[in-house]
PDB file of C-alpha atoms in Angstrom:
ATOM      1  CA  MET A 100      20.984   7.054  21.719  1.00  0.00           C
ATOM      2  CA  ASP A 101      18.252   9.651  21.069  1.00  0.00           C
ATOM      3  CA  ILE A 102      14.596   8.653  21.183  1.00  0.00           C
ATOM      4  CA  SER A 103      14.098   8.609  17.380  1.00  0.00           C
ATOM      5  CA  THR A 104      17.013   6.216  16.919  1.00  0.00           C
ATOM      6  CA  PHE A 105      15.697   4.039  19.742  1.00  0.00           C
ATOM      7  CA  VAL A 106      12.205   3.933  18.177  1.00  0.00           C
ATOM      8  CA  ALA A 107      13.659   3.028  14.770  1.00  0.00           C
ATOM      9  CA  ALA A 108      15.702   0.185  16.290  1.00  0.00           C
ATOM     10  CA  ALA A 109      12.678  -1.084  18.224  1.00  0.00           C
ATOM     11  CA  ALA A 110      10.505  -0.933  15.086  1.00  0.00           C
ATOM     12  CA  HIS A 111      13.080  -3.010  13.191  1.00  0.00           C
ATOM     13  CA  ASP A 112      13.077  -5.654  15.916  1.00  0.00           C
ATOM     14  CA  MET A 113       9.269  -5.730  16.040  1.00  0.00           C
ATOM     15  CA  LYS A 114       9.056  -5.997  12.248  1.00  0.00           C
ATOM     16  CA  ASN A 115      11.195  -9.147  12.294  1.00  0.00           C
ATOM     17  CA  SER A 116       8.906 -10.768  14.875  1.00  0.00           C
ATOM     18  CA  VAL A 117       5.748  -9.720  13.031  1.00  0.00           C
ATOM     19  CA  SER A 118       7.139 -11.148   9.784  1.00  0.00           C
ATOM     20  CA  VAL A 119       7.615 -14.520  11.494  1.00  0.00           C
ATOM     21  CA  ILE A 120       4.030 -14.429  12.826  1.00  0.00           C
ATOM     22  CA  ALA A 121       2.728 -13.614   9.334  1.00  0.00           C
ATOM     23  CA  ALA A 122       4.622 -16.583   7.884  1.00  0.00           C
ATOM     24  CA  TYR A 123       3.058 -18.929  10.456  1.00  0.00           C
ATOM     25  CA  LEU A 124      -0.413 -17.566   9.688  1.00  0.00           C
ATOM     26  CA  GLU A 125       0.108 -18.002   5.940  1.00  0.00           C
ATOM     27  CA  ASP A 126       1.168 -21.600   6.543  1.00  0.00           C
ATOM     28  CA  ALA A 127      -1.877 -22.206   8.755  1.00  0.00           C
ATOM     29  CA  LEU A 128      -4.189 -20.779   6.102  1.00  0.00           C
ATOM     30  CA  ALA A 129      -2.712 -23.059   3.451  1.00  0.00           C
ATOM     31  CA  LYS A 130      -3.354 -26.078   5.665  1.00  0.00           C
ATOM     32  CA  MET A 131      -6.972 -25.003   6.311  1.00  0.00           C
ATOM     33  CA  ALA A 132      -7.855 -24.605   2.635  1.00  0.00           C
ATOM     34  CA  THR A 133     -11.437 -25.797   2.102  1.00  0.00           C
ATOM     35  CA  GLU A 134     -14.380 -24.819  -0.095  1.00  0.00           C
ATOM     36  CA  PRO A 135     -16.188 -22.941   1.281  1.00  0.00           C
ATOM     37  CA  PRO A 136     -13.626 -21.607   3.798  1.00  0.00           C
ATOM     38  CA  SER A 137     -14.224 -22.565   7.412  1.00  0.00           C
ATOM     39  CA  ALA A 138     -14.870 -20.068  10.185  1.00  0.00           C
ATOM     40  CA  ALA A 139     -11.392 -20.810  11.524  1.00  0.00           C
ATOM     41  CA  ALA A 140      -9.847 -20.019   8.147  1.00  0.00           C
ATOM     42  CA  LEU A 141     -11.717 -16.713   7.926  1.00  0.00           C
ATOM     43  CA  SER A 142     -10.575 -15.759  11.432  1.00  0.00           C
ATOM     44  CA  THR A 143      -6.993 -16.713  10.561  1.00  0.00           C
ATOM     45  CA  ALA A 144      -7.233 -14.653   7.371  1.00  0.00           C
ATOM     46  CA  GLN A 145      -8.352 -11.618   9.367  1.00  0.00           C
ATOM     47  CA  ALA A 146      -5.464 -12.155  11.789  1.00  0.00           C
ATOM     48  CA  LEU A 147      -3.095 -12.371   8.814  1.00  0.00           C
ATOM     49  CA  TYR A 148      -4.494  -9.137   7.386  1.00  0.00           C
ATOM     50  CA  GLU A 149      -3.943  -7.294  10.674  1.00  0.00           C
ATOM     51  CA  THR A 150      -0.452  -8.772  11.010  1.00  0.00           C
ATOM     52  CA  GLN A 151       0.522  -7.721   7.505  1.00  0.00           C
ATOM     53  CA  ARG A 152      -0.921  -4.259   8.127  1.00  0.00           C
ATOM     54  CA  VAL A 153       1.206  -3.865  11.265  1.00  0.00           C
ATOM     55  CA  ASN A 154       4.253  -5.157   9.402  1.00  0.00           C
ATOM     56  CA  GLY A 155       3.654  -2.632   6.626  1.00  0.00           C
ATOM     57  CA  ASN A 156       3.317   0.186   9.152  1.00  0.00           C
ATOM     58  CA  LEU A 157       6.608  -0.776  10.785  1.00  0.00           C
ATOM     59  CA  VAL A 158       8.364  -0.886   7.410  1.00  0.00           C
ATOM     60  CA  GLN A 159       7.013   2.567   6.596  1.00  0.00           C
ATOM     61  CA  LEU A 160       7.948   3.928  10.021  1.00  0.00           C
ATOM     62  CA  MET A 161      11.561   2.818   9.542  1.00  0.00           C
ATOM     63  CA  ALA A 162      11.656   4.227   6.017  1.00  0.00           C
ATOM     64  CA  ILE A 163      10.329   7.602   7.221  1.00  0.00           C
ATOM     65  CA  PHE A 164      13.040   7.744   9.889  1.00  0.00           C
ATOM     66  CA  LYS A 165      15.775   6.981   7.338  1.00  0.00           C
ATOM     67  CA  ILE A 166      14.401   9.465   4.795  1.00  0.00           C
ATOM     68  CA  GLU A 167      14.127  12.292   7.305  1.00  0.00           C
ATOM     69  CA  GLU A 168      17.601  11.537   8.663  1.00  0.00           C
ATOM     70  CA  GLY A 169      19.074  11.457   5.152  1.00  0.00           C
ATOM     71  CA  MET A 170      20.006   7.770   5.473  1.00  0.00           C
ATOM     72  CA  TYR A 171      17.551   6.131   3.092  1.00  0.00           C
ATOM     73  CA  PRO A 172      19.296   4.530   0.063  1.00  0.00           C
ATOM     74  CA  PHE A 173      16.954   6.019  -2.538  1.00  0.00           C
ATOM     75  CA  GLU A 174      17.648   3.964  -5.663  1.00  0.00           C
ATOM     76  CA  PRO A 175      15.247   4.461  -8.578  1.00  0.00           C
ATOM     77  CA  ALA A 176      15.704   1.772 -11.220  1.00  0.00           C
ATOM     78  CA  ALA A 177      13.771   0.328 -14.147  1.00  0.00           C
ATOM     79  CA  VAL A 178      10.902  -1.817 -12.824  1.00  0.00           C
ATOM     80  CA  VAL A 179       9.069  -4.261 -15.086  1.00  0.00           C
ATOM     81  CA  LEU A 180       5.456  -3.325 -14.450  1.00  0.00           C
ATOM     82  CA  ASP A 181       3.886  -6.736 -15.183  1.00  0.00           C
ATOM     83  CA  GLU A 182       6.224  -8.385 -12.678  1.00  0.00           C
ATOM     84  CA  PHE A 183       5.677  -5.586 -10.159  1.00  0.00           C
ATOM     85  CA  ALA A 184       1.893  -6.053 -10.384  1.00  0.00           C
ATOM     86  CA  ASP A 185       2.159  -9.853 -10.085  1.00  0.00           C
ATOM     87  CA  GLU A 186       4.307  -9.500  -6.974  1.00  0.00           C
ATOM     88  CA  LEU A 187       1.847  -7.163  -5.256  1.00  0.00           C
ATOM     89  CA  LEU A 188      -1.295  -9.060  -6.247  1.00  0.00           C
ATOM     90  CA  GLY A 189       0.270 -12.321  -5.103  1.00  0.00           C
ATOM     91  CA  ARG A 190       0.542 -10.909  -1.585  1.00  0.00           C
ATOM     92  CA  VAL A 191      -3.183 -10.143  -1.312  1.00  0.00           C
ATOM     93  CA  ARG A 192      -4.547 -13.045  -3.360  1.00  0.00           C
ATOM     94  CA  PRO A 193      -5.017 -15.453  -0.390  1.00  0.00           C
ATOM     95  CA  LEU A 194      -7.169 -12.891   1.455  1.00  0.00           C
ATOM     96  CA  VAL A 195      -9.046 -12.027  -1.738  1.00  0.00           C
ATOM     97  CA  HIS A 196      -9.842 -15.699  -2.306  1.00  0.00           C
ATOM     98  CA  LEU A 197     -11.120 -16.237   1.228  1.00  0.00           C
ATOM     99  CA  LYS A 198     -13.345 -13.160   1.024  1.00  0.00           C
ATOM    100  CA  GLY A 199     -14.675 -14.220  -2.364  1.00  0.00           C
ATOM    101  CA  LEU A 200     -13.606 -10.987  -4.077  1.00  0.00           C
ATOM    102  CA  ASP A 201     -12.815 -10.364  -7.733  1.00  0.00           C
ATOM    103  CA  LEU A 202      -9.190  -9.212  -8.067  1.00  0.00           C
ATOM    104  CA  GLN A 203      -8.569  -7.319 -11.317  1.00  0.00           C
ATOM    105  CA  CYS A 204      -5.393  -6.033 -12.970  1.00  0.00           C
ATOM    106  CA  ASP A 205      -5.439  -3.442 -15.749  1.00  0.00           C
ATOM    107  CA  ILE A 206      -2.032  -2.466 -17.168  1.00  0.00           C
ATOM    108  CA  GLN A 207      -1.715  -0.322 -20.278  1.00  0.00           C
ATOM    109  CA  ALA A 208      -0.586  -2.653 -23.047  1.00  0.00           C
ATOM    110  CA  ASP A 209       2.351  -0.654 -24.408  1.00  0.00           C
ATOM    111  CA  MET A 210       4.186  -0.143 -21.107  1.00  0.00           C
ATOM    112  CA  ALA A 211       7.191  -2.349 -20.362  1.00  0.00           C
ATOM    113  CA  ASP A 212       8.871  -0.669 -17.398  1.00  0.00           C
ATOM    114  CA  TRP A 213       9.178   2.581 -15.449  1.00  0.00           C
ATOM    115  CA  ILE A 214      11.925   4.047 -13.282  1.00  0.00           C
ATOM    116  CA  PHE A 215      11.139   4.331  -9.552  1.00  0.00           C
ATOM    117  CA  ASP A 216      12.238   3.010  -6.157  1.00  0.00           C
ATOM    118  CA  HIS A 217      10.751  -0.489  -6.081  1.00  0.00           C
ATOM    119  CA  ASP A 218      10.668  -0.873  -2.285  1.00  0.00           C
ATOM    120  CA  LEU A 219       9.189   2.545  -1.522  1.00  0.00           C
ATOM    121  CA  ILE A 220       6.426   2.460  -4.108  1.00  0.00           C
ATOM    122  CA  GLY A 221       5.823  -1.245  -3.511  1.00  0.00           C
ATOM    123  CA  SER A 222       5.140  -0.521   0.172  1.00  0.00           C
ATOM    124  CA  VAL A 223       2.779   2.341  -0.718  1.00  0.00           C
ATOM    125  CA  VAL A 224       0.747   0.294  -3.198  1.00  0.00           C
ATOM    126  CA  MET A 225       0.802  -2.842  -1.036  1.00  0.00           C
ATOM    127  CA  GLN A 226      -0.784  -1.085   1.939  1.00  0.00           C
ATOM    128  CA  SER A 227      -3.380   0.466  -0.344  1.00  0.00           C
ATOM    129  CA  LEU A 228      -4.266  -2.972  -1.718  1.00  0.00           C
ATOM    130  CA  PHE A 229      -4.696  -4.400   1.777  1.00  0.00           C
ATOM    131  CA  ASN A 230      -6.992  -1.498   2.643  1.00  0.00           C
ATOM    132  CA  ALA A 231      -8.996  -2.028  -0.547  1.00  0.00           C
ATOM    133  CA  VAL A 232      -9.386  -5.748   0.218  1.00  0.00           C
ATOM    134  CA  ARG A 233     -10.619  -4.867   3.688  1.00  0.00           C
ATOM    135  CA  TYR A 234     -13.313  -2.445   2.517  1.00  0.00           C
ATOM    136  CA  ALA A 235     -14.338  -3.864  -0.888  1.00  0.00           C
ATOM    137  CA  SER A 236     -17.762  -5.401  -1.374  1.00  0.00           C
ATOM    138  CA  HIS A 237     -16.982  -7.475  -4.460  1.00  0.00           C
ATOM    139  CA  THR A 238     -14.083  -6.058  -6.500  1.00  0.00           C
ATOM    140  CA  VAL A 239     -10.530  -4.744  -6.093  1.00  0.00           C
ATOM    141  CA  ARG A 240      -8.593  -3.427  -9.085  1.00  0.00           C
ATOM    142  CA  LEU A 241      -4.944  -2.490  -9.595  1.00  0.00           C
ATOM    143  CA  SER A 242      -4.366  -0.283 -12.653  1.00  0.00           C
ATOM    144  CA  MET A 243      -1.275   1.238 -14.269  1.00  0.00           C
ATOM    145  CA  ARG A 244      -1.236   3.666 -17.188  1.00  0.00           C
ATOM    146  CA  VAL A 245       0.619   6.652 -18.577  1.00  0.00           C
ATOM    147  CA  THR A 246      -1.007  10.073 -18.140  1.00  0.00           C
ATOM    148  CA  GLY A 247       0.114  13.636 -18.727  1.00  0.00           C
ATOM    149  CA  GLN A 248       1.759  13.552 -15.275  1.00  0.00           C
ATOM    150  CA  GLY A 249       3.642  10.284 -15.795  1.00  0.00           C
ATOM    151  CA  LEU A 250       2.861   6.786 -14.543  1.00  0.00           C
ATOM    152  CA  ALA A 251      -0.423   6.545 -12.643  1.00  0.00           C
ATOM    153  CA  ILE A 252      -0.765   3.541 -10.320  1.00  0.00           C
ATOM    154  CA  GLU A 253      -4.303   3.252  -9.017  1.00  0.00           C
ATOM    155  CA  VAL A 254      -5.937   0.960  -6.452  1.00  0.00           C
ATOM    156  CA  ALA A 255      -9.731   1.001  -6.545  1.00  0.00           C
ATOM    157  CA  ASP A 256     -12.520  -0.911  -4.815  1.00  0.00           C
ATOM    158  CA  ASP A 257     -16.319  -1.004  -4.780  1.00  0.00           C
ATOM    159  CA  GLY A 258     -16.749  -0.319  -1.067  1.00  0.00           C
ATOM    160  CA  GLN A 259     -18.172   2.755   0.659  1.00  0.00           C
ATOM    161  CA  GLY A 260     -15.302   5.031  -0.385  1.00  0.00           C
ATOM    162  CA  PHE A 261     -13.129   7.305   1.731  1.00  0.00           C
ATOM    163  CA  PRO A 262     -14.780   9.368   4.493  1.00  0.00           C
ATOM    164  CA  GLY A 263     -15.377  12.994   3.596  1.00  0.00           C
ATOM    165  CA  PHE A 264     -12.881  14.311   6.143  1.00  0.00           C
ATOM    166  CA  MET A 265     -10.091  12.239   4.533  1.00  0.00           C
ATOM    167  CA  LEU A 266     -10.829  13.732   1.133  1.00  0.00           C
ATOM    168  CA  GLU A 267     -10.867  17.214   2.673  1.00  0.00           C
ATOM    169  CA  GLN A 268      -7.594  16.916   4.588  1.00  0.00           C
ATOM    170  CA  GLY A 269      -5.751  15.300   1.666  1.00  0.00           C
ATOM    171  CA  PHE A 270      -2.176  14.277   2.479  1.00  0.00           C
ATOM    172  CA  PRO A 271      -0.923  16.520   5.304  1.00  0.00           C
ATOM    173  CA  SER A 272       2.818  16.645   5.909  1.00  0.00           C
ATOM    174  CA  ARG A 273       2.336  15.778   9.564  1.00  0.00           C
ATOM    175  CA  GLN A 274      -0.653  15.298  11.820  1.00  0.00           C
ATOM    176  CA  GLY A 275      -1.536  14.004  15.225  1.00  0.00           C
ATOM    177  CA  ILE A 276      -3.873  11.141  16.072  1.00  0.00           C
ATOM    178  CA  ASP A 277      -7.335  11.691  14.586  1.00  0.00           C
ATOM    179  CA  THR A 278      -9.823  11.469  17.442  1.00  0.00           C
ATOM    180  CA  ARG A 279     -12.586  10.354  15.066  1.00  0.00           C
ATOM    181  CA  THR A 280     -10.766   7.241  13.891  1.00  0.00           C
ATOM    182  CA  GLY A 281      -7.701   6.764  16.083  1.00  0.00           C
ATOM    183  CA  SER A 282      -5.602   7.002  12.904  1.00  0.00           C
ATOM    184  CA  THR A 283      -2.095   8.442  13.053  1.00  0.00           C
ATOM    185  CA  GLY A 284      -2.113   9.219   9.329  1.00  0.00           C
ATOM    186  CA  LEU A 285       1.142   7.270   8.948  1.00  0.00           C
ATOM    187  CA  GLY A 286       0.171   5.636   5.653  1.00  0.00           C
ATOM    188  CA  LEU A 287      -0.936   8.885   4.037  1.00  0.00           C
ATOM    189  CA  TYR A 288       2.157  10.720   5.224  1.00  0.00           C
ATOM    190  CA  PHE A 289       4.456   7.946   4.012  1.00  0.00           C
ATOM    191  CA  SER A 290       2.816   7.694   0.588  1.00  0.00           C
ATOM    192  CA  ARG A 291       3.168  11.434   0.024  1.00  0.00           C
ATOM    193  CA  LEU A 292       6.782  11.388   1.208  1.00  0.00           C
ATOM    194  CA  ALA A 293       7.700   8.373  -0.944  1.00  0.00           C
ATOM    195  CA  ALA A 294       6.059   9.749  -4.077  1.00  0.00           C
ATOM    196  CA  GLY A 295       7.611  13.180  -3.542  1.00  0.00           C
ATOM    197  CA  LEU A 296      11.134  11.763  -3.679  1.00  0.00           C
ATOM    198  CA  HIS A 297      10.563  10.887  -7.332  1.00  0.00           C
ATOM    199  CA  ARG A 298      11.417  13.845  -9.558  1.00  0.00           C
ATOM    200  CA  ARG A 299      12.072  14.393 -13.238  1.00  0.00           C
ATOM    201  CA  GLY A 300      12.807  17.938 -14.354  1.00  0.00           C
ATOM    202  CA  THR A 301      10.157  20.166 -12.802  1.00  0.00           C
ATOM    203  CA  GLN A 302       7.770  17.270 -12.143  1.00  0.00           C
ATOM    204  CA  THR A 303       7.399  15.662  -8.726  1.00  0.00           C
ATOM    205  CA  GLY A 304       5.576  12.481  -7.739  1.00  0.00           C
ATOM    206  CA  SER A 305       2.237  12.908  -5.988  1.00  0.00           C
ATOM    207  CA  THR A 306      -0.644  11.014  -4.397  1.00  0.00           C
ATOM    208  CA  ARG A 307      -4.360  11.623  -4.166  1.00  0.00           C
ATOM    209  CA  LEU A 308      -7.619  10.096  -2.975  1.00  0.00           C
ATOM    210  CA  ALA A 309     -10.959  10.052  -4.759  1.00  0.00           C
ATOM    211  CA  ASN A 310     -14.362   8.423  -4.528  1.00  0.00           C
ATOM    212  CA  GLY A 311     -16.533   7.166  -7.331  1.00  0.00           C
ATOM    213  CA  ARG A 312     -15.055   7.515 -10.764  1.00  0.00           C
ATOM    214  CA  GLY A 313     -11.298   6.933 -10.961  1.00  0.00           C
ATOM    215  CA  SER A 314      -8.973   7.209 -13.944  1.00  0.00           C
ATOM    216  CA  THR A 315      -9.773   3.652 -15.052  1.00  0.00           C
ATOM    217  CA  GLY A 316     -13.529   3.508 -14.602  1.00  0.00           C
ATOM    218  CA  ASP A 317     -16.075   3.682 -11.819  1.00  0.00           C
ATOM    219  CA  LEU A 318     -16.208   0.954  -9.195  1.00  0.00           C
ATOM    220  CA  GLY A 319     -18.152   3.299  -6.936  1.00  0.00           C
ATOM    221  CA  GLY A 320     -15.774   3.071  -3.993  1.00  0.00           C
ATOM    222  CA  GLY A 321     -12.419   4.532  -3.005  1.00  0.00           C
ATOM    223  CA  HIS A 322      -9.568   5.242  -5.424  1.00  0.00           C
ATOM    224  CA  PHE A 323      -5.970   5.728  -4.288  1.00  0.00           C
ATOM    225  CA  ILE A 324      -3.657   7.092  -6.992  1.00  0.00           C
ATOM    226  CA  VAL A 325       0.100   7.597  -6.956  1.00  0.00           C
ATOM    227  CA  GLU A 326       1.588   9.439  -9.951  1.00  0.00           C
ATOM    228  CA  LEU A 327       5.289   9.157 -10.767  1.00  0.00           C
ATOM    229  CA  PRO A 328       7.081  11.411 -13.306  1.00  0.00           C
TER     230      PRO A 328
END
């Protein structure tokens, strides 16, 4: 077994354990529900956030391995956008509630569905939502609308925005550990890879970061956008 196969197998095993831990934390949070939330509930919520972030990273790591080895079952299909949004927002709603944030959803009225790989794009948007919840001051918004490039899915918040160096480096194909943050860039690499698999004619899916004004209005913070043809 080569090292990449070994790492992929280990990541799968770790993901299963992390998923169990997340389920226990979600159950504990439900049992600690009070108004206002207790200190223990807030600490448990933070532990749940970190657990879900690790789980998301492991899922993305395994998907990257399968994509680069030509083993990923890429299966674009019609996705009902209202249901897709409800599924994603439901995952972050407990943390949003505990932090006292406003969670908004803005979906263009005349859109019913769009063709893309549900699991790949769901993982991309889910991790972006968790990041937005972490850094938002008051508001997190998920938006979906049709643009000249296709379907634009945007996650925005009213936090401090992305650091300048992240906006400058964009979405590199590969990078080492950033000594300024300790980041491996896994999420950015995965989002670019996942979006790029989606093609229609000469158009290819893409991702971008922005601060301040996004495509659906200015919350003043960071905006993550994935565009699918």
